């Protein structure tokens, strides 16, 4: 269990950029920057949601933190865990112990291993080199009981689980790991209301135990229900980090024009879209990334990429925000 | 026009009915929501209405006549994952032409850029691909559209853009729409009527 105070972040990501080397024609290579200057932090006991459209590369953030990006990826910027810089060796040492990933789907479970055993393995890895089978079994059974998984479920194979059960098994692997940081990647699509509520409850519980939770999702309404802070992802970077209370009314408390537009586009609000689309990583506009679609844009907006700066309890990447 | 599914029964394995005795009717110009918990057969019902599956019991009729077995299907289905609904080895122009020549006005309404037409599917984002899937399904011969979690994976702005274009088109063409979604606020915003599959479970 963590001992830090609430104010000291467990995870600090600063100016993270990820690019991929690609072959264009023949042996010619080009590099495609998918994430640029992304900054976000998570404190113990806090749920931070990174919200962005699917396919925009936000899962790569999770993969970068865990050190499981493919070989043709290059990263720059810094990622610190509990104040210490995450190097490849450090990542390998703490992956599954200090940092746990709740992946997107049942596809991430071993299809040929009983799910109880998979959870026991996670418990063993978390406890280092002395695998005590009885202790691992006890931990796994407690975790199953907590998430309303019947005792006989431990002997099932992943394909025999419903979507909601599989999700609870995945959450259980994170619970038994005693990780101080839990990263959940798109945990809710395709689940019905009851299952969504149940999954979100699990995350709140993990956070209330003093862990930090980084929730990566495209579904802002889900994020608003449980997160403490929301980081809004646009065209490969975070344009705003705002406390969840700011998402209310007509969005007056929000800082970035994109966040305001996103808030107003929700079905429960105005359902009013703005025209245009998010720029591609290989065709980014001059200056501010949102400037071509922004109603507030001025000539200064094209001059350079705005820096992330603190505005009223949050962070924003816009020169006009106040 | 009236799209009518009556007393539909369907099962994927013996003795395990996914749908049984399900009846749904949609009129032209109507926007109907279809809701229900995971696994209750919403997608299966959509597939049956669009002719992807044949029901084991009951029938689907368009104005009292059976749905056509060949030629253009008047009930079109748009799936949740556009990347699984397009041929990865075709350029977008070819995919778009599958249903007939493109309707310039519709492409503009959906925000499809001329430059995207010469791209491969893996060079577009999910939101951009879904715009193509919608454009492909909206031909003049399409009388009903089944939107199965059509915008569940997209951001709010793209979701609103696509739905505004679809609803405008439906109004102009007197097309009926069945909206399959888990999202209550979206259903409330779009639909004039809601069918809850729980009642048939």
mmCIF file of C-alpha atoms in Angstrom, chain A residues 75-289:
data_model
loop_
_atom_site.group_PDB
_atom_site.id
_atom_site.type_symbol
_atom_site.label_atom_id
_atom_site.label_comp_id
_atom_site.label_asym_id
_atom_site.label_seq_id
_atom_site.Cartn_x
_atom_site.Cartn_y
_atom_site.Cartn_z
ATOM 1 C CA UNK A 75 10.090 7.989 -27.645
ATOM 2 C CA UNK A 76 11.282 11.267 -26.177
ATOM 3 C CA UNK A 77 10.320 13.251 -23.108
ATOM 4 C CA UNK A 78 10.206 11.866 -19.610
ATOM 5 C CA UNK A 79 8.052 9.417 -17.644
ATOM 6 C CA UNK A 80 8.604 9.267 -13.894
ATOM 7 C CA UNK A 81 7.150 6.690 -11.556
ATOM 8 C CA UNK A 82 7.106 7.632 -7.850
ATOM 9 C CA UNK A 83 9.642 10.323 -8.641
ATOM 10 C CA UNK A 84 12.052 7.978 -10.396
ATOM 11 C CA UNK A 85 12.708 8.092 -14.116
ATOM 12 C CA UNK A 86 11.302 5.068 -15.932
ATOM 13 C CA UNK A 87 14.065 3.347 -17.869
ATOM 14 C CA UNK A 88 13.680 0.111 -19.799
ATOM 15 C CA UNK A 89 15.225 -1.916 -16.927
ATOM 16 C CA UNK A 90 13.105 -0.204 -14.294
ATOM 17 C CA UNK A 91 9.977 -0.720 -16.398
ATOM 18 C CA UNK A 92 10.714 -4.408 -16.684
ATOM 19 C CA UNK A 93 11.318 -4.679 -12.949
ATOM 20 C CA UNK A 94 8.051 -3.048 -11.901
ATOM 21 C CA UNK A 95 5.728 -4.091 -14.729
ATOM 22 C CA UNK A 96 2.993 -6.272 -13.231
ATOM 23 C CA UNK A 97 4.212 -5.472 -9.698
ATOM 24 C CA UNK A 98 4.034 -1.713 -9.241
ATOM 25 C CA UNK A 99 2.163 -0.925 -12.455
ATOM 26 C CA UNK A 100 -0.728 -3.042 -13.667
ATOM 27 C CA UNK A 101 -2.553 -2.842 -16.981
ATOM 28 C CA UNK A 102 -6.228 -3.633 -17.384
ATOM 29 C CA UNK A 103 -6.317 -4.239 -21.121
ATOM 30 C CA UNK A 104 -9.127 -3.573 -23.564
ATOM 31 C CA UNK A 105 -10.552 -7.002 -24.049
ATOM 32 C CA UNK A 106 -10.775 -10.659 -23.188
ATOM 33 C CA UNK A 107 -8.310 -11.219 -26.032
ATOM 34 C CA UNK A 108 -5.539 -10.284 -23.604
ATOM 35 C CA UNK A 109 -6.233 -13.322 -21.405
ATOM 36 C CA UNK A 110 -4.448 -16.558 -22.197
ATOM 37 C CA UNK A 111 -7.109 -18.488 -24.143
ATOM 38 C CA UNK A 112 -5.831 -21.881 -22.969
ATOM 39 C CA UNK A 113 -5.409 -21.237 -19.252
ATOM 40 C CA UNK A 114 -8.102 -21.346 -16.585
ATOM 41 C CA UNK A 115 -8.806 -17.800 -15.477
ATOM 42 C CA UNK A 116 -8.243 -18.562 -11.789
ATOM 43 C CA UNK A 117 -4.717 -19.670 -12.592
ATOM 44 C CA UNK A 118 -4.095 -16.475 -14.573
ATOM 45 C CA UNK A 119 -5.089 -14.388 -11.569
ATOM 46 C CA UNK A 120 -2.931 -16.540 -9.267
ATOM 47 C CA UNK A 121 0.027 -16.014 -11.594
ATOM 48 C CA UNK A 122 -0.465 -12.256 -11.362
ATOM 49 C CA UNK A 123 -0.477 -12.559 -7.569
ATOM 50 C CA UNK A 124 2.741 -14.605 -7.624
ATOM 51 C CA UNK A 125 4.544 -12.208 -9.946
ATOM 52 C CA UNK A 126 3.586 -9.347 -7.675
ATOM 53 C CA UNK A 127 5.087 -11.119 -4.677
ATOM 54 C CA UNK A 128 8.475 -11.774 -6.221
ATOM 55 C CA UNK A 129 10.469 -14.955 -6.357
ATOM 56 C CA UNK A 130 8.928 -17.132 -3.641
ATOM 57 C CA UNK A 131 5.752 -18.511 -5.181
ATOM 58 C CA UNK A 132 3.506 -19.805 -2.446
ATOM 59 C CA UNK A 133 0.672 -21.661 -4.122
ATOM 60 C CA UNK A 134 -1.664 -21.705 -1.179
ATOM 61 C CA UNK A 135 -1.229 -17.996 -0.514
ATOM 62 C CA UNK A 136 -1.765 -17.157 -4.183
ATOM 63 C CA UNK A 137 -4.931 -19.253 -4.209
ATOM 64 C CA UNK A 138 -6.250 -17.469 -1.137
ATOM 65 C CA UNK A 139 -5.575 -14.048 -2.675
ATOM 66 C CA UNK A 140 -7.231 -15.074 -5.937
ATOM 67 C CA UNK A 141 -10.330 -16.432 -4.157
ATOM 68 C CA UNK A 142 -10.676 -13.250 -2.148
ATOM 69 C CA UNK A 143 -10.415 -11.179 -5.308
ATOM 70 C CA UNK A 144 -13.029 -13.328 -7.043
ATOM 71 C CA UNK A 145 -15.373 -13.050 -4.084
ATOM 72 C CA UNK A 146 -14.982 -9.291 -4.046
ATOM 73 C CA UNK A 147 -15.968 -8.995 -7.714
ATOM 74 C CA UNK A 148 -18.895 -11.411 -7.434
ATOM 75 C CA UNK A 149 -17.227 -14.121 -9.461
ATOM 76 C CA UNK A 150 -18.567 -17.496 -8.354
ATOM 77 C CA UNK A 151 -15.955 -19.997 -7.060
ATOM 78 C CA UNK A 152 -16.500 -22.294 -10.060
ATOM 79 C CA UNK A 153 -15.503 -19.465 -12.436
ATOM 80 C CA UNK A 154 -11.832 -19.976 -11.553
ATOM 81 C CA UNK A 155 -11.827 -23.219 -13.513
ATOM 82 C CA UNK A 156 -13.373 -21.682 -16.664
ATOM 83 C CA UNK A 157 -11.472 -20.763 -19.793
ATOM 84 C CA UNK A 158 -11.735 -17.221 -21.166
ATOM 85 C CA UNK A 159 -14.110 -18.146 -24.011
ATOM 86 C CA UNK A 160 -16.633 -19.430 -21.448
ATOM 87 C CA UNK A 161 -16.951 -16.015 -19.792
ATOM 88 C CA UNK A 162 -19.456 -13.306 -20.652
ATOM 89 C CA UNK A 163 -18.088 -9.857 -21.501
ATOM 90 C CA UNK A 164 -18.819 -8.541 -18.022
ATOM 91 C CA UNK A 165 -17.235 -11.537 -16.271
ATOM 92 C CA UNK A 166 -14.096 -11.292 -18.405
ATOM 93 C CA UNK A 167 -13.816 -7.636 -17.480
ATOM 94 C CA UNK A 168 -14.057 -8.485 -13.775
ATOM 95 C CA UNK A 169 -11.345 -11.136 -14.156
ATOM 96 C CA UNK A 170 -9.100 -8.536 -15.796
ATOM 97 C CA UNK A 171 -9.791 -6.104 -12.959
ATOM 98 C CA UNK A 172 -9.063 -8.884 -10.453
ATOM 99 C CA UNK A 173 -5.585 -9.389 -11.943
ATOM 100 C CA UNK A 174 -4.886 -5.729 -11.243
ATOM 101 C CA UNK A 175 -6.284 -5.973 -7.721
ATOM 102 C CA UNK A 176 -4.110 -8.930 -6.678
ATOM 103 C CA UNK A 177 -0.996 -7.320 -8.109
ATOM 104 C CA UNK A 178 -0.946 -4.693 -5.336
ATOM 105 C CA UNK A 179 0.213 -2.243 -7.994
ATOM 106 C CA UNK A 180 0.418 1.410 -7.018
ATOM 107 C CA UNK A 181 -0.599 2.502 -10.501
ATOM 108 C CA UNK A 182 -3.377 0.870 -12.502
ATOM 109 C CA UNK A 183 -3.784 1.708 -16.172
ATOM 110 C CA UNK A 184 -7.142 0.813 -17.679
ATOM 111 C CA UNK A 185 -7.340 0.924 -21.468
ATOM 112 C CA UNK A 186 -10.887 1.356 -22.889
ATOM 113 C CA UNK A 187 -12.495 -0.801 -20.207
ATOM 114 C CA UNK A 188 -16.162 -0.182 -21.019
ATOM 115 C CA UNK A 189 -17.128 -0.410 -24.726
ATOM 116 C CA UNK A 190 -19.762 -2.983 -25.516
ATOM 117 C CA UNK A 191 -20.855 -3.374 -21.903
ATOM 118 C CA UNK A 192 -24.397 -2.564 -20.912
ATOM 119 C CA UNK A 193 -25.257 -0.027 -18.250
ATOM 120 C CA UNK A 194 -25.124 -2.410 -15.301
ATOM 121 C CA UNK A 195 -21.765 -3.855 -16.335
ATOM 122 C CA UNK A 196 -20.311 -0.376 -16.953
ATOM 123 C CA UNK A 197 -21.390 0.764 -13.514
ATOM 124 C CA UNK A 198 -19.885 -2.337 -11.973
ATOM 125 C CA UNK A 199 -16.537 -1.863 -13.758
ATOM 126 C CA UNK A 200 -16.375 1.791 -12.812
ATOM 127 C CA UNK A 201 -17.129 0.876 -9.204
ATOM 128 C CA UNK A 202 -14.104 -1.436 -9.275
ATOM 129 C CA UNK A 203 -11.868 1.433 -10.374
ATOM 130 C CA UNK A 204 -13.160 3.755 -7.690
ATOM 131 C CA UNK A 205 -12.422 1.036 -5.167
ATOM 132 C CA UNK A 206 -8.869 0.610 -6.465
ATOM 133 C CA UNK A 207 -8.330 4.368 -6.187
ATOM 134 C CA UNK A 208 -9.860 4.542 -2.729
ATOM 135 C CA UNK A 209 -7.281 2.003 -1.602
ATOM 136 C CA UNK A 210 -4.683 4.664 -2.411
ATOM 137 C CA UNK A 211 -3.671 3.554 -5.876
ATOM 138 C CA UNK A 212 -3.439 5.885 -8.827
ATOM 139 C CA UNK A 213 -5.702 4.993 -11.739
ATOM 140 C CA UNK A 214 -5.108 6.155 -15.307
ATOM 141 C CA UNK A 215 -8.245 5.549 -17.340
ATOM 142 C CA UNK A 216 -7.824 5.736 -21.095
ATOM 143 C CA UNK A 217 -11.140 6.041 -22.906
ATOM 144 C CA UNK A 218 -12.991 7.572 -25.825
ATOM 145 C CA UNK A 219 -16.159 7.850 -23.790
ATOM 146 C CA UNK A 220 -16.188 11.174 -22.021
ATOM 147 C CA UNK A 221 -19.524 10.555 -20.314
ATOM 148 C CA UNK A 222 -18.151 7.449 -18.602
ATOM 149 C CA UNK A 223 -14.997 9.326 -17.641
ATOM 150 C CA UNK A 224 -17.032 12.147 -16.120
ATOM 151 C CA UNK A 225 -18.802 9.701 -13.838
ATOM 152 C CA UNK A 226 -15.768 8.504 -11.935
ATOM 153 C CA UNK A 227 -12.647 10.483 -12.787
ATOM 154 C CA UNK A 228 -11.264 13.234 -10.580
ATOM 155 C CA UNK A 229 -9.483 14.943 -13.426
ATOM 156 C CA UNK A 230 -9.902 14.710 -17.183
ATOM 157 C CA UNK A 231 -7.080 15.085 -19.688
ATOM 158 C CA UNK A 232 -8.433 15.862 -23.142
ATOM 159 C CA UNK A 233 -6.464 14.368 -26.006
ATOM 160 C CA UNK A 234 -6.541 16.021 -29.440
ATOM 161 C CA UNK A 235 -4.380 15.285 -32.499
ATOM 162 C CA UNK A 236 -1.756 13.433 -30.461
ATOM 163 C CA UNK A 237 -1.444 15.713 -27.485
ATOM 164 C CA UNK A 238 -3.289 16.828 -24.368
ATOM 165 C CA UNK A 239 -4.930 20.202 -24.945
ATOM 166 C CA UNK A 240 -6.412 20.515 -21.476
ATOM 167 C CA UNK A 241 -6.379 18.920 -18.042
ATOM 168 C CA UNK A 242 -9.417 19.924 -16.024
ATOM 169 C CA UNK A 243 -11.022 18.921 -12.752
ATOM 170 C CA UNK A 244 -14.204 16.977 -13.400
ATOM 171 C CA UNK A 245 -16.431 19.673 -11.834
ATOM 172 C CA UNK A 246 -15.579 22.017 -14.719
ATOM 173 C CA UNK A 247 -17.612 19.841 -17.063
ATOM 174 C CA UNK A 248 -20.999 21.293 -16.243
ATOM 175 C CA UNK A 249 -23.618 23.684 -17.599
ATOM 176 C CA UNK A 250 -22.582 25.233 -20.916
ATOM 177 C CA UNK A 251 -18.925 24.408 -20.283
ATOM 178 C CA UNK A 252 -18.044 27.984 -19.228
ATOM 179 C CA UNK A 253 -15.476 26.731 -16.702
ATOM 180 C CA UNK A 254 -13.564 24.789 -19.363
ATOM 181 C CA UNK A 255 -10.369 26.291 -20.717
ATOM 182 C CA UNK A 256 -9.721 25.048 -24.230
ATOM 183 C CA UNK A 257 -12.087 25.775 -27.162
ATOM 184 C CA UNK A 258 -11.853 22.122 -28.251
ATOM 185 C CA UNK A 259 -12.927 20.895 -24.822
ATOM 186 C CA UNK A 260 -15.842 23.315 -24.875
ATOM 187 C CA UNK A 261 -16.870 22.121 -28.338
ATOM 188 C CA UNK A 262 -16.563 18.486 -27.240
ATOM 189 C CA UNK A 263 -18.686 19.140 -24.164
ATOM 190 C CA UNK A 264 -21.360 20.901 -26.215
ATOM 191 C CA UNK A 265 -21.439 18.098 -28.796
ATOM 192 C CA UNK A 266 -22.605 15.496 -26.277
ATOM 193 C CA UNK A 267 -26.139 14.177 -26.767
ATOM 194 C CA UNK A 268 -27.117 15.237 -23.250
ATOM 195 C CA UNK A 269 -26.004 18.819 -24.011
ATOM 196 C CA UNK A 270 -26.541 20.661 -27.301
ATOM 197 C CA UNK A 271 -25.545 17.773 -29.612
ATOM 198 C CA UNK A 272 -24.101 20.554 -31.766
ATOM 199 C CA UNK A 273 -21.070 19.571 -33.845
ATOM 200 C CA UNK A 274 -18.348 21.886 -35.094
ATOM 201 C CA UNK A 275 -17.184 21.255 -38.683
ATOM 202 C CA UNK A 276 -13.905 19.626 -39.679
ATOM 203 C CA UNK A 277 -11.913 16.679 -38.374
ATOM 204 C CA UNK A 278 -8.820 16.006 -36.306
ATOM 205 C CA UNK A 279 -5.639 16.521 -38.339
ATOM 206 C CA UNK A 280 -3.476 13.548 -39.287
ATOM 207 C CA UNK A 281 -0.090 13.069 -37.650
ATOM 208 C CA UNK A 282 1.551 13.598 -41.053
ATOM 209 C CA UNK A 283 -0.465 16.719 -41.915
ATOM 210 C CA UNK A 284 -0.494 18.781 -38.741
ATOM 211 C CA UNK A 285 -1.394 22.468 -39.106
ATOM 212 C CA UNK A 286 0.901 25.389 -38.302
ATOM 213 C CA UNK A 287 0.874 26.648 -34.743
ATOM 214 C CA UNK A 288 -1.965 25.489 -32.513
ATOM 215 C CA UNK A 289 -3.313 22.088 -33.573
#
